[in-house]
Coordinates of C-alpha atoms in Angstrom, one line a residue:
M1 CA 24.0 2.0 94.9
R2 CA 25.4 -0.2 97.7
W3 CA 26.2 -3.9 97.9
N4 CA 24.9 -5.9 100.8
P5 CA 27.6 -8.3 102.0
G6 CA 25.0 -10.8 103.0
P7 CA 24.1 -12.1 106.5
A8 CA 27.6 -12.9 107.6
R9 CA 26.4 -13.4 111.1
S10 CA 23.9 -16.0 110.0
R11 CA 26.7 -18.1 108.6
L12 CA 28.8 -18.6 111.7
P13 CA 28.1 -22.1 112.8
G14 CA 31.5 -23.0 114.0
R15 CA 35.2 -22.3 114.5
A16 CA 37.9 -23.0 111.9
R17 CA 39.4 -26.4 112.0
R18 CA 43.0 -25.1 111.7
P19 CA 42.8 -21.5 112.9
G20 CA 46.5 -20.9 112.7
R21 CA 46.8 -22.0 109.1
E22 CA 43.7 -20.2 107.9
A23 CA 44.7 -17.0 109.7
E24 CA 48.1 -17.1 107.9
A25 CA 46.4 -17.6 104.6
V26 CA 44.1 -14.7 105.1
I27 CA 47.0 -12.5 106.1
D28 CA 48.7 -13.5 102.9
K29 CA 45.8 -11.9 101.0
V30 CA 45.8 -8.6 102.8
D31 CA 48.3 -7.0 100.4
L32 CA 46.1 -8.1 97.5
I33 CA 42.9 -6.7 99.0
E34 CA 44.6 -3.4 99.9
A35 CA 46.0 -3.1 96.4
L36 CA 42.5 -3.7 94.9
R37 CA 41.2 -0.6 96.8
R38 CA 43.0 1.5 94.1
P39 CA 40.6 2.5 91.3
E40 CA 43.1 1.9 88.6
C41 CA 43.0 -1.9 89.2
F42 CA 39.5 -2.1 87.6
P43 CA 38.7 -2.1 83.8
H44 CA 35.9 0.5 84.2
P45 CA 35.4 3.9 85.7
V46 CA 35.8 3.9 89.5
D47 CA 36.0 7.0 91.7
A48 CA 36.7 5.2 95.0
V49 CA 36.7 1.6 96.2
E50 CA 34.8 0.6 99.4
L51 CA 35.7 -2.6 101.2
V52 CA 33.1 -4.7 103.1
E53 CA 34.4 -7.7 105.0
T54 CA 32.6 -10.7 106.3
H55 CA 34.0 -13.8 108.0
I56 CA 34.2 -15.7 104.7
S57 CA 34.6 -13.0 102.0
W58 CA 35.8 -9.6 101.0
V59 CA 33.5 -7.4 98.9
L60 CA 34.9 -4.5 96.9
L61 CA 32.4 -1.8 95.9
A62 CA 33.8 -0.3 92.7
G63 CA 31.8 2.0 90.4
A64 CA 28.7 0.2 89.2
F65 CA 29.8 -3.2 90.3
A66 CA 30.6 -5.2 93.4
Y67 CA 33.4 -7.8 93.4
K68 CA 33.2 -10.6 95.9
L69 CA 36.3 -12.5 96.8
K70 CA 36.3 -15.6 99.0
K71 CA 38.6 -15.9 101.9
P72 CA 41.1 -18.8 102.0
V73 CA 39.5 -20.4 105.0
D74 CA 38.3 -23.9 106.0
F75 CA 35.5 -23.9 108.6
G76 CA 34.5 -27.5 108.1
F77 CA 31.1 -26.6 106.8
L78 CA 32.9 -24.8 104.0
D79 CA 36.4 -25.1 102.5
F80 CA 37.8 -22.2 100.4
S81 CA 41.4 -23.0 101.3
T82 CA 42.7 -23.5 97.7
L83 CA 42.5 -21.2 94.6
E84 CA 40.7 -23.9 92.6
A85 CA 38.1 -24.3 95.4
R86 CA 37.5 -20.6 95.4
R87 CA 37.1 -20.5 91.6
H88 CA 34.7 -23.5 91.8
F89 CA 32.5 -21.8 94.4
C90 CA 32.5 -18.5 92.5
V91 CA 31.1 -20.4 89.5
E92 CA 28.6 -22.1 91.8
E93 CA 27.6 -18.8 93.3
I94 CA 26.8 -17.5 89.8
R95 CA 24.9 -20.6 88.8
L96 CA 22.8 -20.8 91.8
N97 CA 21.9 -17.1 92.1
R98 CA 21.1 -16.6 88.4
R99 CA 18.0 -18.7 89.1
L100 CA 16.5 -15.9 91.1
A101 CA 18.6 -12.8 90.5
P102 CA 20.0 -13.0 86.9
Q103 CA 20.0 -9.2 86.8
L104 CA 22.4 -9.0 89.7
Y105 CA 24.9 -11.9 89.1
L106 CA 27.1 -11.2 86.1
D107 CA 30.1 -13.4 85.9
V108 CA 33.3 -14.8 87.5
V109 CA 36.3 -12.6 86.7
P110 CA 40.0 -13.6 87.2
I111 CA 42.4 -11.3 89.0
A112 CA 45.9 -11.4 87.5
G113 CA 49.3 -9.8 88.2
P114 CA 51.4 -9.5 91.3
A115 CA 49.5 -9.1 94.6
R116 CA 50.7 -5.6 95.0
A117 CA 49.7 -4.5 91.5
P118 CA 46.7 -6.6 90.5
R119 CA 44.4 -6.2 87.5
V120 CA 40.8 -7.3 87.7
G121 CA 40.0 -9.2 84.5
G122 CA 43.6 -8.9 83.4
A123 CA 45.6 -11.2 81.2
G124 CA 48.0 -13.8 82.7
E125 CA 47.9 -16.5 85.3
P126 CA 45.0 -15.7 87.8
I127 CA 46.1 -15.2 91.4
E128 CA 42.4 -14.9 92.6
Y129 CA 38.8 -15.0 91.4
A130 CA 35.8 -12.8 92.1
V131 CA 32.1 -12.9 91.6
R132 CA 31.1 -9.7 89.7
M133 CA 27.7 -8.3 90.5
R134 CA 25.6 -5.2 89.9
R135 CA 25.4 -2.9 93.0
F136 CA 22.2 -2.0 94.7
R137 CA 21.0 0.1 97.5
R138 CA 21.2 -1.7 100.8
E139 CA 18.3 0.3 102.2
N140 CA 16.1 -1.5 99.8
E141 CA 16.7 -4.9 101.4
L142 CA 13.5 -6.3 102.9
D143 CA 14.9 -6.4 106.4
A144 CA 15.6 -2.6 106.2
L145 CA 12.2 -2.0 104.7
A146 CA 10.6 -4.0 107.6
G147 CA 12.6 -2.0 110.1
R148 CA 11.3 1.3 108.7
G149 CA 7.7 0.0 108.4
E150 CA 7.8 0.1 104.6
L151 CA 7.4 -3.6 103.8
R152 CA 4.1 -3.9 102.0
P153 CA 1.6 -6.8 101.5
E154 CA 2.1 -6.5 97.7
H155 CA 5.8 -7.2 98.2
I156 CA 5.0 -10.3 100.1
D157 CA 2.4 -11.4 97.5
V158 CA 5.0 -11.2 94.7
L159 CA 7.7 -12.9 96.8
A160 CA 5.6 -15.9 97.8
T161 CA 4.5 -16.5 94.2
R162 CA 8.1 -16.3 92.9
V163 CA 9.4 -18.6 95.6
A164 CA 6.6 -21.2 94.8
D165 CA 7.4 -20.9 91.1
F166 CA 11.2 -21.3 91.8
H167 CA 10.6 -24.4 93.9
A168 CA 8.4 -25.9 91.2
Q169 CA 11.3 -25.5 88.7
A170 CA 14.2 -26.3 91.0
E171 CA 16.1 -29.6 90.5
T172 CA 14.8 -32.5 92.6
A173 CA 17.0 -34.4 95.0
P174 CA 17.7 -38.1 94.3
A175 CA 15.2 -40.3 96.1
T176 CA 18.1 -42.4 97.5
G177 CA 19.8 -39.4 99.3
P178 CA 22.1 -38.3 100.6
W179 CA 20.0 -35.1 101.0
G180 CA 16.6 -34.9 102.5
T181 CA 16.7 -38.3 104.3
P182 CA 15.5 -38.4 107.9
E183 CA 19.1 -38.6 109.1
A184 CA 20.1 -35.6 106.9
V185 CA 17.2 -33.6 108.3
L186 CA 18.1 -34.3 111.9
A187 CA 21.9 -33.6 111.6
P188 CA 21.8 -29.8 111.5
C189 CA 19.1 -29.7 114.2
S190 CA 21.4 -31.8 116.4
A191 CA 24.4 -29.6 115.5
N192 CA 22.5 -26.5 116.8
F193 CA 22.0 -28.1 120.2
E194 CA 25.6 -29.4 120.4
Q195 CA 27.0 -26.0 119.6
L196 CA 24.7 -24.2 121.9
A197 CA 25.6 -26.6 124.7
R198 CA 29.2 -25.3 124.4
Q199 CA 28.2 -21.7 124.9
P200 CA 28.3 -19.9 128.2
L201 CA 24.5 -19.5 128.5
P202 CA 22.6 -18.9 131.8
E203 CA 21.2 -22.1 133.4
P204 CA 17.5 -21.2 132.7
Q205 CA 18.2 -20.9 129.0
R206 CA 20.1 -24.2 129.1
A207 CA 17.0 -25.8 130.6
R208 CA 14.8 -24.4 127.9
L209 CA 17.1 -25.6 125.2
E210 CA 17.0 -29.1 126.7
R211 CA 13.2 -29.1 126.6
L212 CA 13.4 -27.9 122.9
Q213 CA 15.9 -30.7 122.2
R214 CA 13.6 -33.3 123.6
W215 CA 10.7 -31.8 121.6
T216 CA 12.8 -31.8 118.4
L217 CA 13.8 -35.5 118.8
A218 CA 10.3 -36.6 119.6
E219 CA 8.9 -34.6 116.6
H220 CA 11.5 -36.0 114.3
A221 CA 10.7 -39.5 115.3
R222 CA 7.0 -38.9 114.8
L223 CA 7.5 -37.2 111.5
R224 CA 10.1 -39.6 110.2
P225 CA 7.8 -41.4 107.7
L226 CA 6.6 -38.1 106.3
I227 CA 10.1 -36.8 105.9
A228 CA 11.0 -40.0 104.0
S229 CA 7.9 -39.7 101.8
R230 CA 8.6 -36.1 101.0
L231 CA 12.0 -37.1 99.6
A232 CA 10.4 -39.9 97.6
Q233 CA 7.7 -37.5 96.3
G234 CA 10.2 -34.9 95.1
R235 CA 9.7 -32.2 97.7
V236 CA 13.4 -32.0 98.5
R237 CA 14.9 -29.7 96.0
E238 CA 18.0 -27.6 95.3
C239 CA 16.6 -24.5 97.1
H240 CA 18.1 -21.1 97.9
G241 CA 19.0 -22.3 101.4
D242 CA 19.1 -18.9 103.2
L243 CA 15.8 -17.3 102.5
H244 CA 15.5 -14.5 105.1
L245 CA 14.7 -10.9 104.6
A246 CA 18.3 -9.6 104.4
N247 CA 18.8 -11.7 101.3
I248 CA 15.9 -10.1 99.4
V249 CA 16.1 -6.7 97.8
L250 CA 13.5 -4.5 96.2
L251 CA 14.5 -3.8 92.6
A252 CA 12.2 -1.7 90.4
G253 CA 9.6 -2.1 93.1
E254 CA 9.7 -5.9 93.2
P255 CA 11.5 -8.4 95.5
V256 CA 14.6 -10.1 94.2
V257 CA 16.2 -13.0 96.1
F258 CA 20.0 -13.1 96.2
D259 CA 22.9 -14.7 98.1
A260 CA 22.0 -18.4 97.8
L261 CA 24.1 -20.8 99.8
E262 CA 26.8 -22.1 97.4
F263 CA 29.4 -23.5 99.8
N264 CA 27.5 -26.5 101.3
P265 CA 25.0 -28.5 99.3
A266 CA 23.4 -30.1 102.4
L267 CA 22.2 -26.6 103.4
R268 CA 20.3 -25.9 100.1
W269 CA 19.2 -29.4 99.1
I270 CA 16.3 -29.3 101.6
D271 CA 12.5 -29.8 101.8
V272 CA 10.8 -26.7 100.4
V273 CA 9.0 -26.3 103.7
S274 CA 12.3 -25.8 105.5
E275 CA 13.0 -23.1 103.0
I276 CA 9.8 -21.1 103.5
A277 CA 10.1 -21.7 107.3
F278 CA 13.1 -19.3 107.3
T279 CA 11.0 -16.5 105.7
V280 CA 8.0 -17.1 108.0
M281 CA 10.3 -17.2 111.1
D282 CA 12.1 -14.0 110.1
L283 CA 8.8 -12.1 109.6
E284 CA 7.5 -13.3 112.9
H285 CA 10.7 -12.3 114.6
R286 CA 10.3 -8.8 113.2
G287 CA 6.8 -8.6 114.7
R288 CA 5.0 -9.0 111.3
H289 CA 2.7 -11.9 112.0
D290 CA 0.3 -10.5 109.4
L291 CA 2.9 -10.7 106.7
A292 CA 4.2 -14.1 107.8
Q293 CA 0.7 -15.5 107.5
R294 CA 0.2 -13.7 104.2
F295 CA 3.4 -15.2 102.8
L296 CA 2.4 -18.7 103.9
D297 CA -1.1 -18.3 102.6
D298 CA 0.2 -17.1 99.2
Y299 CA 2.8 -19.8 99.0
L300 CA 0.3 -22.5 99.7
A301 CA -2.2 -21.1 97.3
A302 CA 0.5 -21.1 94.6
S303 CA 2.1 -24.4 95.4
G304 CA -0.8 -26.5 96.8
D305 CA 1.7 -28.1 99.2
Y306 CA -0.7 -28.4 102.1
A307 CA 0.8 -31.9 102.8
G308 CA 4.0 -30.2 104.0
L309 CA 2.2 -28.2 106.8
A310 CA 2.8 -31.0 109.3
L311 CA 6.5 -30.3 109.0
L312 CA 6.3 -26.5 109.4
P313 CA 6.5 -26.3 113.2
F314 CA 9.5 -28.6 113.2
Y315 CA 11.3 -26.4 110.6
L316 CA 10.2 -23.2 112.3
V317 CA 11.8 -24.3 115.5
Y318 CA 15.0 -25.3 113.7
R319 CA 15.2 -22.0 111.9
A320 CA 14.7 -20.0 115.1
L321 CA 17.4 -22.1 116.9
V322 CA 19.8 -21.4 114.0
R323 CA 19.5 -17.7 114.8
T324 CA 19.8 -18.5 118.5
K325 CA 23.0 -20.4 117.9
V326 CA 24.5 -17.6 115.7
A327 CA 23.8 -15.0 118.3
A328 CA 25.3 -17.2 121.0
L329 CA 28.4 -17.8 118.9
R330 CA 28.9 -14.1 118.4
A331 CA 28.3 -13.3 122.0
G332 CA 31.0 -15.9 122.9
Q333 CA 33.6 -14.0 120.9
P334 CA 36.3 -12.0 122.8
E335 CA 34.8 -8.7 123.9
G336 CA 37.7 -6.8 122.2
E337 CA 36.6 -8.2 118.9
H338 CA 32.9 -7.7 119.3
G339 CA 32.2 -4.9 121.8
Q340 CA 29.9 -4.6 124.7
A341 CA 27.0 -3.0 122.7
H342 CA 27.0 -5.9 120.2
A343 CA 27.2 -8.4 123.1
R344 CA 24.1 -6.9 124.6
A345 CA 22.3 -7.0 121.3
D346 CA 23.4 -10.7 120.9
A347 CA 22.0 -11.5 124.3
R348 CA 18.6 -10.0 123.2
E349 CA 18.8 -12.0 120.0
I350 CA 19.4 -15.2 121.9
E351 CA 16.4 -14.6 124.2
T352 CA 14.0 -13.5 121.5
H353 CA 14.8 -16.4 119.1
L354 CA 14.7 -18.9 122.0
A355 CA 11.2 -17.6 122.9
L356 CA 10.2 -17.8 119.3
A357 CA 11.2 -21.4 119.1
E358 CA 9.2 -22.2 122.2
R359 CA 6.2 -20.5 120.7
F360 CA 6.5 -22.5 117.4
A361 CA 6.8 -25.7 119.4
A362 CA 3.6 -25.0 121.4
P363 CA 0.3 -26.7 120.1
R364 CA -2.1 -24.4 118.2
P365 CA -5.8 -24.4 119.1
R366 CA -7.7 -26.0 116.2
C367 CA -11.2 -25.6 114.8
L368 CA -12.9 -25.7 111.4
V369 CA -14.5 -22.6 110.0
T370 CA -16.5 -22.5 106.7
T371 CA -17.8 -19.5 105.0
H372 CA -21.3 -19.1 103.5
G373 CA -22.2 -16.4 101.0
V374 CA -22.8 -15.5 97.4
S375 CA -20.1 -13.9 95.2
G376 CA -19.2 -10.4 96.4
S377 CA -20.3 -11.1 100.0
G378 CA -16.7 -10.6 101.3
K379 CA -15.8 -14.2 102.0
S380 CA -12.2 -14.1 100.7
F381 CA -11.6 -10.6 102.1
T382 CA -12.8 -11.6 105.6
A383 CA -10.9 -14.9 105.5
R384 CA -7.7 -13.0 104.6
L385 CA -8.1 -10.6 107.5
L386 CA -8.7 -13.4 109.9
L387 CA -5.7 -15.5 108.9
Q388 CA -3.4 -12.5 109.1
A389 CA -4.5 -11.9 112.7
G390 CA -4.3 -15.6 113.9
P391 CA -2.8 -19.0 113.2
W392 CA -5.2 -20.0 110.4
I393 CA -4.7 -21.8 107.2
R394 CA -7.0 -20.9 104.4
L395 CA -8.4 -23.1 101.7
R396 CA -10.0 -21.3 98.8
S397 CA -12.5 -22.9 96.4
D398 CA -11.7 -20.6 93.5
I399 CA -8.0 -21.7 93.6
E400 CA -8.6 -25.4 94.2
R401 CA -11.2 -25.6 91.5
K402 CA -8.6 -24.3 89.0
R403 CA -5.9 -26.5 90.4
L404 CA -8.1 -29.5 89.7
A405 CA -8.4 -28.3 86.1
G406 CA -4.7 -27.7 85.8
L407 CA -5.1 -23.9 85.6
A408 CA -3.2 -21.1 87.3
P409 CA -5.1 -19.1 89.9
L410 CA -5.5 -16.0 87.7
A411 CA -6.2 -18.0 84.5
D412 CA -9.6 -17.1 82.9
S413 CA -11.4 -20.4 82.0
R414 CA -14.1 -18.3 80.3
S415 CA -16.7 -20.6 81.9
G416 CA -20.3 -19.6 81.9
A417 CA -22.7 -20.1 84.8
A418 CA -23.1 -23.8 85.4
A419 CA -20.7 -24.6 82.6
G420 CA -17.0 -25.3 82.1
L421 CA -15.4 -25.2 85.6
Y422 CA -18.7 -24.5 87.2
T423 CA -20.7 -27.6 86.2
A424 CA -22.4 -29.6 89.0
S425 CA -19.8 -32.4 88.7
M426 CA -16.8 -30.0 88.9
T427 CA -18.3 -28.2 91.9
E428 CA -18.8 -31.6 93.6
R429 CA -15.1 -32.5 92.9
T430 CA -14.0 -29.1 94.3
Y431 CA -15.9 -29.5 97.6
A432 CA -14.5 -33.1 97.9
R433 CA -11.0 -31.7 97.4
L434 CA -11.6 -29.0 100.0
L435 CA -12.9 -31.6 102.5
E436 CA -9.7 -33.7 101.9
L437 CA -7.5 -30.7 102.4
A438 CA -9.3 -29.5 105.5
R439 CA -8.8 -32.9 107.1
Q440 CA -5.1 -32.8 106.1
V441 CA -4.7 -29.3 107.7
L442 CA -6.4 -30.2 110.9
T443 CA -4.4 -33.4 111.2
A444 CA -1.2 -31.3 110.7
G445 CA -2.3 -29.4 113.8
F446 CA -3.6 -26.1 112.3
P447 CA -7.0 -24.4 112.5
V448 CA -8.5 -24.0 109.0
I449 CA -10.8 -21.6 107.2
V450 CA -12.5 -23.0 104.1
D451 CA -13.3 -20.1 101.8
A452 CA -16.1 -21.2 99.6
A453 CA -19.7 -20.3 98.8
F454 CA -21.3 -23.3 100.6
L455 CA -24.7 -22.3 99.3
R456 CA -26.3 -25.6 99.8
A457 CA -26.8 -27.5 103.1
E458 CA -25.5 -30.8 101.5
Q459 CA -22.2 -29.0 100.8
R460 CA -21.8 -27.9 104.4
R461 CA -22.8 -31.1 106.1
P462 CA -19.6 -33.1 105.5
F463 CA -17.5 -30.3 107.0
A464 CA -19.7 -30.2 110.1
E465 CA -19.2 -34.0 110.4
L466 CA -15.5 -33.7 110.0
A467 CA -15.2 -31.2 112.8
R468 CA -17.4 -33.4 115.0
S469 CA -15.4 -36.5 114.2
C470 CA -12.2 -34.6 115.3
G471 CA -13.8 -33.3 118.4
L472 CA -13.5 -29.7 117.2
A473 CA -15.7 -26.7 117.0
W474 CA -17.3 -25.9 113.6
V475 CA -18.3 -22.4 112.8
L476 CA -20.3 -21.2 109.8
L477 CA -19.6 -17.6 108.9
A478 CA -22.7 -16.3 107.0
L479 CA -21.5 -13.3 105.1
D480 CA -23.8 -10.8 103.5
A481 CA -24.2 -7.3 102.1
P482 CA -27.0 -5.5 100.2
E483 CA -27.6 -6.7 96.7
A484 CA -26.4 -3.4 95.2
T485 CA -23.1 -3.8 97.1
L486 CA -22.8 -7.4 95.9
R487 CA -23.3 -6.3 92.3
A488 CA -20.8 -3.5 92.5
R489 CA -18.1 -5.8 94.1
V490 CA -18.5 -8.5 91.4
E491 CA -18.2 -6.0 88.6
R492 CA -15.2 -4.3 90.2
R493 CA -13.5 -7.6 90.8
R494 CA -14.0 -8.9 87.2
A495 CA -12.8 -5.6 85.8
S496 CA -9.5 -5.8 87.8
G497 CA -8.6 -9.3 86.6
S498 CA -6.5 -9.7 89.8
D499 CA -8.7 -12.3 91.6
P500 CA -9.1 -16.1 91.0
S501 CA -12.9 -15.7 91.1
E502 CA -14.6 -15.8 87.7
A503 CA -18.0 -14.8 89.1
T504 CA -20.1 -12.5 86.9
L505 CA -23.5 -10.8 87.4
P506 CA -25.4 -13.8 85.9
V507 CA -23.5 -16.1 88.3
L508 CA -24.5 -13.9 91.2
E509 CA -28.2 -13.9 90.0
R510 CA -28.1 -17.7 89.9
Q511 CA -26.6 -17.9 93.4
L512 CA -29.1 -15.5 94.9
A513 CA -31.9 -17.6 93.5
G514 CA -30.6 -21.0 94.7
A515 CA -28.9 -20.2 98.1
E516 CA -30.0 -22.2 101.1
P517 CA -29.5 -20.2 104.3
P518 CA -28.4 -21.9 107.5
A519 CA -31.3 -23.7 109.2
G520 CA -32.0 -26.1 112.0
E521 CA -28.9 -27.4 113.9
E522 CA -26.7 -25.2 111.7
L523 CA -28.0 -22.0 113.4
A524 CA -26.2 -22.9 116.6
H525 CA -22.9 -22.8 114.7
T526 CA -23.6 -19.7 112.6
V527 CA -22.1 -16.3 113.0
A528 CA -23.7 -13.6 110.8
V529 CA -21.3 -11.1 109.3
D530 CA -22.3 -7.8 107.6
T531 CA -19.1 -7.1 105.5
R532 CA -19.9 -3.4 105.3
D533 CA -19.1 -3.0 109.0
A534 CA -15.5 -1.8 109.3
S535 CA -15.4 -3.0 112.9
G536 CA -16.7 -6.5 112.0
P537 CA -13.4 -8.3 111.6
Q538 CA -12.2 -7.4 115.1
R539 CA -15.5 -8.6 116.7
L540 CA -15.4 -11.7 114.5
E541 CA -11.9 -12.5 115.8
Q542 CA -13.2 -12.3 119.4
E543 CA -16.2 -14.5 118.6
L544 CA -14.0 -17.1 116.9
A545 CA -11.7 -17.0 119.9
R546 CA -14.7 -17.7 122.2
R547 CA -16.1 -20.5 120.0
C548 CA -12.8 -22.2 119.0
G549 CA -10.4 -21.3 121.8
A550 CA -8.1 -19.8 119.1
V551 CA -6.2 -16.8 120.5
P552 CA -6.5 -14.2 117.7
R553 CA -3.0 -12.7 117.6
D554 CA -0.5 -14.4 119.9
A555 CA -1.0 -18.0 118.8
A556 CA 1.1 -17.4 115.7
S557 CA 2.2 -20.4 113.7

């Protein structure tokens, strides 16, 4: 197993305040680190010790464990310059990471003895402290899986749900600040631009950064009331703070998030939308728009936090520019320290993340799509395919109905046809909620797909009126399949127990008997879809692009 030292490059926002003093302090620890490379320093079997170094830590890979020691540095954004500070942040690292990776983070161990003959966990006055972790295979990190084309949709599904659950349980920031206020949100954005302005970038890139800076300031001013209300509503939480793919590893087939930011509370006490924006941005950067959209869709379904969507473009731009800044800082290091090959790679990183920020800042084409079809007609399957190909946000009646009742998406209410969750009054409440959310999503600047049966004309009418009032196209996807196919799909789905829908064969019979097909003016907005046709989704993307002006693949959120 191998330890991942973490994204050291992503944590390089500035130079040390006192480079001479910190360099001397680090040099003072070299003897200790060299001595710790001897297997006899550890209280367990060790064949050999491997050292991994980042700009803020040393990691010793010894037997079944990894020991992480913090360097005695002060970069302004972090201060490990004293032994007590290093002990404190080791304790913090354990506390924070046990929330998401308790199986990896074990304890803080003292290192005693003289620097040239140390003992890990030894008796006597500690001369240093280390975070002790279980080792794992670095090739199982999600960035490595993505690079090999092995990152799967099921990994993303589990990750999104776990992150949503983590956010729901994380501690809430005080409503009075200092974290999560409009000023606190703008500060790191401004720091990005200030530090990038000091880098030797080509003039065309400087001009693009100036445009992004103007966009950021204008968006922050526009979103200021929402940012303040999010803090008041408890959406600023003690998050992970560094949620990109290199900080997620597959253990026993499931994603585990590690390496939370311990050294600067301002970087982890953030709006939950800022947190997920890092994951979405990283997936987009790796060319996995489908998985970025899937992660966002799963997270929103689990959290119900559609109100935060208006902030997502702002935070996506911020996260992309953090990566732009990191690459620019690395590229600005002396060539002897960094190497020409790395410098060329950094130049590519600067350009790709700058382009990504510009794409996130661009307006998305909007329209309102509603589905129409009985259970088993393929509404959710088709909606999922569409959102993974384009910039769509999906609203699903099966999930929102249960959320209204205080139930989890996969909870079984054991409701019969027209009973329990499926009474006429509950159905009316569900469609009213979907209408409210659709308006919210459109106002946030995103196109929306409302995934519901919409069997009656009176259910469809308010959505058509919403699109018309917003000056947007409305499309009604009429999905169908032969009755035998419908029955088989409903039975298979109920047997799996892995879908929020609780439709049964009696429910299907009732729907078939009472469905009102599109008629009159609706027909001009209707697109018929036979969900048995394997080529249907691609043609449907093209048809929606024609009707809505939504570019299917390159208008990524």
